[in-house]
Amino acid sequence: MANMKPTALLSALLGCALLWTVCAAAAQQEKIFESGEGADFTLTQPTKAGDLTLQPGAYILRLRVSEGRHLIRFMRVEESLEFRATRIFTGWYTDTRETKAGEAECRMEPLGATVQATEVTTASGDGMPRITKVMVKGKADVCIF
């Protein structure tokens, strides 16, 4: 680096600064938080989350911030059992597929501590249960609808 010309060093520093600025702007625009293990739950009947109607089944949550809005993405989990014959193994395989069921906007409020288990709170009314708040394992916020 002692033999590096001042213009080359300046160009390298400006390039790094530009890259950092572009990455910071992209991260600010949309930030996805993978909830990880324990962000799943099961519904036994149709349930509303904001304007979204979720059908009975297993779901995984993804918390997202986009343009200053807090969103929960509900991913429907479907498993299928298939018999396959391959060169290495012949037998039953369980395939898991996640499909996007939709997103609902919520208001985030800080909690005093990290959540130990995912908890989805519902309230009855208007003939259909409605999700009122969601706490995701490992997070220190509650999402209120």
Tab-separated table of C-alpha atoms in Angstrom:
chain	number	residue	atom	x	y	z
A	1	MET	CA	0.000	0.000	0.000
A	2	ALA	CA	3.068	2.236	0.408
A	3	ASN	CA	3.540	2.265	-3.397
A	4	MET	CA	-0.115	3.147	-4.090
A	5	LYS	CA	-0.637	6.499	-5.806
A	6	PRO	CA	-2.792	9.077	-3.992
A	7	THR	CA	-5.358	9.156	-6.837
A	8	ALA	CA	-5.773	5.358	-6.761
A	9	LEU	CA	-6.211	5.420	-2.976
A	10	LEU	CA	-8.742	8.253	-3.248
A	11	SER	CA	-10.645	6.377	-5.976
A	12	ALA	CA	-10.756	3.228	-3.828
A	13	LEU	CA	-12.026	5.167	-0.816
A	14	LEU	CA	-14.684	6.942	-2.876
A	15	GLY	CA	-15.781	3.602	-4.358
A	16	CYS	CA	-16.148	2.080	-0.873
A	17	ALA	CA	-18.107	5.110	0.339
A	18	LEU	CA	-20.442	4.911	-2.666
A	19	LEU	CA	-20.994	1.173	-2.129
A	20	TRP	CA	-21.743	1.761	1.573
A	21	THR	CA	-24.254	4.530	0.708
A	22	VAL	CA	-26.096	2.360	-1.837
A	23	CYS	CA	-26.258	-0.607	0.569
A	24	ALA	CA	-27.517	1.586	3.433
A	25	ALA	CA	-30.258	3.081	1.227
A	26	ALA	CA	-31.376	-0.363	0.064
A	27	ALA	CA	-31.457	-1.690	3.627
A	28	GLN	CA	-33.562	1.269	4.757
A	29	GLN	CA	-36.120	0.784	1.991
A	30	GLU	CA	-37.026	-2.834	2.814
A	31	LYS	CA	-35.756	-4.845	5.725
A	32	ILE	CA	-36.866	-8.425	6.209
A	33	PHE	CA	-36.534	-10.102	9.589
A	34	GLU	CA	-36.492	-13.868	9.415
A	35	SER	CA	-38.307	-14.983	12.532
A	36	GLY	CA	-36.539	-18.317	12.502
A	37	GLU	CA	-37.426	-21.317	14.629
A	38	GLY	CA	-40.626	-21.046	16.587
A	39	ALA	CA	-42.427	-18.468	14.405
A	40	ASP	CA	-45.120	-20.938	13.407
A	41	PHE	CA	-48.714	-21.435	14.489
A	42	THR	CA	-51.861	-23.283	13.381
A	43	LEU	CA	-55.371	-21.960	12.780
A	44	THR	CA	-58.358	-24.274	13.226
A	45	GLN	CA	-60.911	-21.971	11.586
A	46	PRO	CA	-60.971	-18.995	9.177
A	47	THR	CA	-59.449	-15.969	10.947
A	48	LYS	CA	-59.012	-12.289	10.026
A	49	ALA	CA	-55.665	-10.473	10.320
A	50	GLY	CA	-56.227	-6.848	9.371
A	51	ASP	CA	-58.067	-6.995	6.019
A	52	LEU	CA	-56.679	-10.480	5.293
A	53	THR	CA	-58.697	-13.686	5.830
A	54	LEU	CA	-56.541	-16.693	6.682
A	55	GLN	CA	-57.903	-20.177	6.112
A	56	PRO	CA	-57.375	-23.058	8.588
A	57	GLY	CA	-53.892	-24.552	8.442
A	58	ALA	CA	-50.280	-24.154	9.535
A	59	TYR	CA	-48.493	-20.823	9.052
A	60	ILE	CA	-45.042	-19.323	9.492
A	61	LEU	CA	-44.640	-15.621	10.240
A	62	ARG	CA	-42.182	-13.233	8.639
A	63	LEU	CA	-41.849	-9.738	10.134
A	64	ARG	CA	-41.084	-7.046	7.588
A	65	VAL	CA	-40.506	-3.290	7.482
A	66	SER	CA	-41.137	-1.608	4.146
A	67	GLU	CA	-41.084	2.171	3.648
A	68	GLY	CA	-41.664	2.715	7.379
A	69	ARG	CA	-44.665	0.350	7.518
A	70	HIS	CA	-44.569	-2.746	9.746
A	71	LEU	CA	-45.969	-5.833	8.058
A	72	ILE	CA	-46.482	-9.459	8.957
A	73	ARG	CA	-46.234	-11.879	6.062
A	74	PHE	CA	-48.231	-15.059	6.611
A	75	MET	CA	-46.699	-18.075	4.853
A	76	ARG	CA	-48.960	-21.138	4.519
A	77	VAL	CA	-47.100	-24.398	5.194
A	78	GLU	CA	-48.212	-27.452	3.260
A	79	GLU	CA	-46.668	-30.889	3.606
A	80	SER	CA	-47.011	-33.769	1.183
A	81	LEU	CA	-45.838	-37.360	1.479
A	82	GLU	CA	-44.452	-38.923	-1.702
A	83	PHE	CA	-42.919	-42.275	-2.519
A	84	ARG	CA	-39.698	-41.940	-4.544
A	85	ALA	CA	-37.265	-44.434	-5.981
A	86	THR	CA	-33.729	-43.129	-6.464
A	87	ARG	CA	-30.335	-44.742	-6.890
A	88	ILE	CA	-29.414	-43.913	-3.310
A	89	PHE	CA	-32.674	-44.423	-1.416
A	90	THR	CA	-36.147	-45.704	-2.118
A	91	GLY	CA	-38.860	-44.706	0.299
A	92	TRP	CA	-41.251	-42.064	1.526
A	93	TYR	CA	-40.230	-38.400	1.446
A	94	THR	CA	-41.990	-35.530	3.171
A	95	ASP	CA	-41.929	-32.347	1.109
A	96	THR	CA	-42.682	-29.015	2.766
A	97	ARG	CA	-43.819	-26.066	0.695
A	98	GLU	CA	-44.411	-22.490	1.853
A	99	THR	CA	-46.782	-20.241	-0.080
A	100	LYS	CA	-47.538	-16.611	0.661
A	101	ALA	CA	-51.042	-16.291	2.102
A	102	GLY	CA	-50.787	-12.508	2.360
A	103	GLU	CA	-49.541	-9.587	4.426
A	104	ALA	CA	-51.181	-7.424	7.050
A	105	GLU	CA	-50.009	-4.069	8.384
A	106	CYS	CA	-49.610	-3.696	12.140
A	107	ARG	CA	-48.304	-1.311	14.776
A	108	MET	CA	-45.138	-2.367	16.635
A	109	GLU	CA	-44.759	-1.668	20.343
A	110	PRO	CA	-41.666	-2.549	22.394
A	111	LEU	CA	-41.860	-5.123	25.170
A	112	GLY	CA	-39.788	-5.209	28.326
A	113	ALA	CA	-38.103	-8.504	27.390
A	114	THR	CA	-37.513	-10.963	24.581
A	115	VAL	CA	-40.462	-13.231	23.781
A	116	GLN	CA	-39.873	-16.863	24.776
A	117	ALA	CA	-42.534	-18.419	22.499
A	118	THR	CA	-44.576	-17.238	19.527
A	119	GLU	CA	-48.028	-16.168	20.654
A	120	VAL	CA	-50.968	-15.227	18.439
A	121	THR	CA	-53.857	-13.595	20.328
A	122	THR	CA	-57.341	-13.615	18.812
A	123	ALA	CA	-60.675	-12.041	19.722
A	124	SER	CA	-64.151	-13.168	18.681
A	125	GLY	CA	-66.539	-10.797	17.029
A	126	ASP	CA	-68.564	-10.320	13.864
A	127	GLY	CA	-68.841	-14.098	13.452
A	128	MET	CA	-65.153	-14.632	12.684
A	129	PRO	CA	-62.104	-14.640	14.994
A	130	ARG	CA	-59.686	-11.750	14.489
A	131	ILE	CA	-55.974	-11.707	15.291
A	132	THR	CA	-55.392	-8.765	17.645
A	133	LYS	CA	-51.677	-9.148	18.430
A	134	VAL	CA	-48.682	-11.272	17.545
A	135	MET	CA	-45.514	-11.845	19.557
A	136	VAL	CA	-42.710	-13.736	17.793
A	137	LYS	CA	-40.193	-15.890	19.653
A	138	GLY	CA	-36.838	-14.147	19.964
A	139	LYS	CA	-38.200	-10.634	19.307
A	140	ALA	CA	-38.693	-7.818	21.843
A	141	ASP	CA	-41.719	-6.236	20.135
A	142	VAL	CA	-45.428	-6.968	19.874
A	143	CYS	CA	-47.325	-6.445	16.616
A	144	ILE	CA	-50.805	-5.023	17.276
A	145	PHE	CA	-53.602	-4.984	14.684
